[in-house]
Amino acid sequence: DAKTTQPTSMDCAEGRAANLPCNHSTISGNEYVYWYRQIHSQGPQYIIHGLKNNETNEMASLIITEDRKSSTLILPHATLRDTAVYYCIVRVDGNNRLAFGKGNQVVVIP
Amino acid sequence: ETGVTQSPTHLIKTRGQQVTLRCSSQSGHNTVSWYQQALGQGPQFIFQYYREEENGRGNFPPRFSGLQFPNYSSELNVNALELDDSALYLCASSLASSPGELFFGEGSRLTVL
């Protein structure tokens, strides 16, 4: 699976949109981009995934660049409960495992 | 709808002992995966079970083994425990039709002394 690069940590203001970047420059055509988050002392939580089109659900939006080498997860109105480690993962279609890295520690500040 | 439940939540063992961790998958989910998460690291894939058969394995030695039962629940067994086995063990269930959408339990925190 292609490797992803995320910031180690970032702060976001409560009530503002949080834009979480991820680079996956070696991604290939059959690889999906997945986002998970892990709130302290809990198991990871699925957020969203996409292949090449932008995606939106009740939790977040996923913007994938046209060349697919990077993506941004957008939390539209960050709340204190969004403080978590966010993982950007690339998964080959047909592969049954997720390769979590160290993720991006996001802290939402009042 | 019942989520993924794991037991026990915490346990302490000594080196050389054996441990069994249990997982009940979310209702309707036929696939179970196990991950190990060391402190400060992301989860690492151990193995996955589908239809009671191992369906992929990560870079873990054979002393890590598992089972899946007809009701899709699962066990993770670790023999000859080592200090480095101290970690949070996470179980996740999913549908075979949506392999990347995992639903995780809260984990079992294992400490090996």
Coordinates of C-alpha atoms in Angstrom, one line a residue:
Chain A
D1 CA 0.0 0.0 0.0
A2 CA 1.2 3.5 -0.7
K3 CA 2.8 5.4 2.1
T4 CA 1.0 8.5 3.6
T5 CA 2.5 11.6 5.2
Q6 CA 0.6 13.7 7.7
P7 CA 1.6 16.4 10.1
T8 CA 2.6 15.1 13.5
S9 CA 0.2 17.5 15.3
M10 CA -2.0 20.5 14.7
D11 CA -4.3 22.8 16.6
C12 CA -7.7 24.0 15.3
A13 CA -10.1 26.6 16.6
E14 CA -13.4 25.5 18.0
G15 CA -16.3 26.4 15.7
R16 CA -14.0 26.8 12.6
A17 CA -13.4 24.4 9.8
A18 CA -10.5 22.0 10.4
N19 CA -8.5 21.1 7.3
L20 CA -6.4 18.0 7.8
P21 CA -3.8 17.4 5.0
C22 CA -2.4 14.1 3.8
N23 CA 0.2 13.3 1.1
H24 CA 0.1 10.0 -0.7
S25 CA 2.3 10.8 -3.8
T26 CA 2.9 7.1 -4.7
I27 CA -0.8 6.2 -4.7
S28 CA -1.9 4.0 -7.6
G29 CA -5.2 3.7 -9.5
N30 CA -6.7 0.9 -7.4
E31 CA -5.9 2.4 -4.0
Y32 CA -8.6 4.1 -1.9
V33 CA -8.0 6.8 0.7
Y34 CA -9.5 6.2 4.1
W35 CA -9.7 8.4 7.2
Y36 CA -10.1 7.2 10.7
R37 CA -9.8 8.9 14.1
Q38 CA -9.0 7.7 17.5
I39 CA -10.2 9.6 20.6
H40 CA -8.1 8.9 23.7
S41 CA -8.7 5.5 25.3
Q42 CA -11.1 4.5 22.6
G43 CA -10.9 2.3 19.5
P44 CA -10.4 3.9 16.1
Q45 CA -13.5 5.3 14.4
Y46 CA -14.1 5.2 10.6
I47 CA -14.8 8.6 9.2
I48 CA -14.9 8.5 5.4
H49 CA -13.2 7.1 2.3
G50 CA -12.9 7.9 -1.4
L51 CA -11.2 6.8 -4.6
K52 CA -11.0 9.9 -6.8
N53 CA -14.2 11.9 -6.3
N54 CA -14.8 14.2 -3.4
E55 CA -17.0 12.7 -0.7
T56 CA -19.1 14.1 2.1
N57 CA -21.0 12.4 4.9
E58 CA -22.5 13.5 8.2
M59 CA -19.0 13.7 9.9
A60 CA -16.7 15.2 7.3
S61 CA -15.8 16.0 3.7
L62 CA -12.9 14.4 1.8
I63 CA -11.3 16.4 -1.0
I64 CA -8.9 14.4 -3.2
T65 CA -6.7 16.3 -5.7
E66 CA -7.1 15.6 -9.3
D67 CA -3.8 13.8 -9.5
R68 CA -4.7 11.9 -6.3
K69 CA -1.4 12.6 -4.7
S70 CA -2.9 14.4 -1.8
S71 CA -6.1 14.8 0.1
T72 CA -7.7 16.9 2.8
L73 CA -10.2 15.9 5.4
I74 CA -12.5 18.7 6.4
L75 CA -14.3 18.9 9.7
P76 CA -16.8 21.7 8.9
H77 CA -17.3 23.0 12.5
A78 CA -14.7 21.6 14.8
T79 CA -15.8 20.9 18.4
L80 CA -13.8 20.0 21.5
R81 CA -15.0 16.4 21.0
D82 CA -13.1 16.3 17.7
T83 CA -9.8 16.3 19.5
A84 CA -8.2 13.0 18.5
V85 CA -5.5 11.3 16.4
Y86 CA -6.5 11.3 12.8
Y87 CA -5.2 8.6 10.5
C88 CA -5.0 8.9 6.7
I89 CA -4.6 5.4 5.2
V90 CA -4.3 4.2 1.6
R91 CA -5.7 0.7 0.9
V92 CA -5.4 -1.4 -2.2
D93 CA -8.7 -2.6 -3.5
G94 CA -8.8 -6.3 -2.5
N95 CA -6.4 -5.9 0.4
N96 CA -8.0 -6.8 3.7
R97 CA -5.8 -4.8 6.0
L98 CA -5.3 -1.2 7.0
A99 CA -1.8 0.2 7.5
F100 CA -2.2 2.8 10.2
G101 CA 0.8 5.2 10.6
K102 CA 1.3 7.4 13.7
G103 CA -1.4 9.8 12.6
N104 CA -2.0 13.5 13.2
Q105 CA -2.7 14.6 16.8
V106 CA -5.4 17.2 16.3
V107 CA -6.3 19.4 19.3
V108 CA -9.4 21.6 19.1
I109 CA -8.8 24.8 21.2
P110 CA -11.7 26.8 22.7
Chain B
E1 CA -27.7 -2.5 16.9
T2 CA -25.0 -3.9 19.2
G3 CA -21.4 -2.6 18.6
V4 CA -18.2 -4.5 18.9
T5 CA -17.5 -5.7 22.4
Q6 CA -14.2 -7.0 23.8
S7 CA -13.2 -8.7 27.0
P8 CA -11.5 -8.4 29.3
T9 CA -10.8 -4.6 29.2
H10 CA -7.6 -4.9 31.2
L11 CA -5.4 -7.7 32.3
I12 CA -2.0 -8.4 33.7
K13 CA 0.1 -11.4 32.9
T14 CA 3.7 -12.5 33.4
R15 CA 6.3 -13.5 30.9
G16 CA 5.8 -17.0 29.5
Q17 CA 2.1 -17.1 30.3
Q18 CA -0.7 -17.5 27.7
V19 CA -3.6 -15.1 27.2
T20 CA -7.0 -15.3 25.4
L21 CA -8.8 -12.2 24.4
R22 CA -12.4 -12.3 23.2
C23 CA -14.5 -10.2 20.7
S24 CA -18.1 -10.1 19.7
S25 CA -18.6 -8.6 16.4
Q26 CA -21.2 -6.0 15.4
S27 CA -24.6 -7.6 14.5
G28 CA -24.5 -8.8 10.9
H29 CA -20.8 -8.4 10.4
N30 CA -19.1 -11.6 9.1
T31 CA -15.4 -10.5 9.2
V32 CA -13.2 -9.9 12.2
S33 CA -9.8 -8.3 12.3
W34 CA -7.3 -8.0 15.2
Y35 CA -4.8 -5.2 15.6
Q36 CA -2.1 -4.5 18.2
Q37 CA -1.5 -0.9 19.3
A38 CA 1.7 -0.2 21.3
L39 CA 1.8 3.0 23.3
G40 CA 2.3 6.0 21.0
Q41 CA 1.9 4.0 17.8
G42 CA -0.8 3.4 15.3
P43 CA -2.6 0.0 15.3
Q44 CA -0.7 -2.9 13.6
F45 CA -2.6 -5.6 11.7
I46 CA -2.3 -9.0 13.3
F47 CA -4.8 -11.1 11.2
Q48 CA -8.3 -11.3 9.9
Y49 CA -10.9 -14.1 10.0
Y50 CA -13.7 -14.7 7.5
R51 CA -16.0 -17.7 7.6
E52 CA -14.0 -19.2 10.4
E53 CA -10.8 -19.2 8.3
E54 CA -7.7 -17.0 8.6
N55 CA -7.9 -14.5 5.7
G56 CA -4.6 -12.6 5.9
R57 CA -1.9 -12.2 8.5
G58 CA 0.4 -9.4 9.4
N59 CA 4.0 -9.7 10.5
F60 CA 3.4 -11.5 13.8
P61 CA 4.9 -14.8 14.9
P62 CA 2.9 -18.1 15.1
R63 CA 2.4 -17.7 18.9
F64 CA -0.3 -15.2 17.9
S65 CA -3.3 -17.3 16.9
G66 CA -7.0 -16.9 16.5
L67 CA -10.4 -18.4 16.0
Q68 CA -13.7 -17.3 14.6
F69 CA -16.9 -19.0 15.6
P70 CA -20.1 -19.7 13.6
N71 CA -21.7 -16.6 15.3
Y72 CA -18.8 -14.5 13.9
S73 CA -17.3 -13.9 17.4
S74 CA -13.6 -14.3 17.7
E75 CA -10.7 -15.0 20.0
L76 CA -7.1 -13.9 19.9
N77 CA -4.6 -16.2 21.7
V78 CA -1.0 -15.3 22.5
N79 CA 1.3 -18.0 23.9
A80 CA 4.7 -17.5 25.6
L81 CA 4.1 -13.9 26.4
E82 CA 7.0 -11.5 26.1
L83 CA 7.3 -8.0 27.6
D84 CA 6.9 -6.4 24.2
D85 CA 3.4 -8.0 23.9
S86 CA 2.2 -5.3 26.3
A87 CA -0.2 -3.3 24.2
L88 CA -3.8 -2.5 23.5
Y89 CA -5.4 -5.2 21.4
L90 CA -8.2 -4.0 19.2
C91 CA -10.8 -6.1 17.5
A92 CA -12.7 -4.8 14.5
S93 CA -15.7 -6.2 12.6
S94 CA -16.7 -5.5 9.1
L95 CA -18.8 -6.7 6.2
A96 CA -16.9 -8.6 3.5
S97 CA -18.5 -6.2 1.0
S98 CA -17.0 -3.2 2.7
P99 CA -13.5 -4.3 3.7
G100 CA -12.1 -0.9 4.6
E101 CA -14.9 0.2 6.9
L102 CA -14.0 -1.3 10.2
F103 CA -15.9 -1.0 13.4
F104 CA -13.6 -1.2 16.3
G105 CA -14.2 -2.2 19.9
E106 CA -12.7 -0.4 22.9
G107 CA -9.8 -2.8 23.1
S108 CA -8.2 -5.1 25.7
R109 CA -5.2 -3.5 27.5
L110 CA -2.6 -6.2 28.2
T111 CA 0.3 -5.7 30.5
V112 CA 3.1 -8.3 30.6
L113 CA 5.4 -8.1 33.6

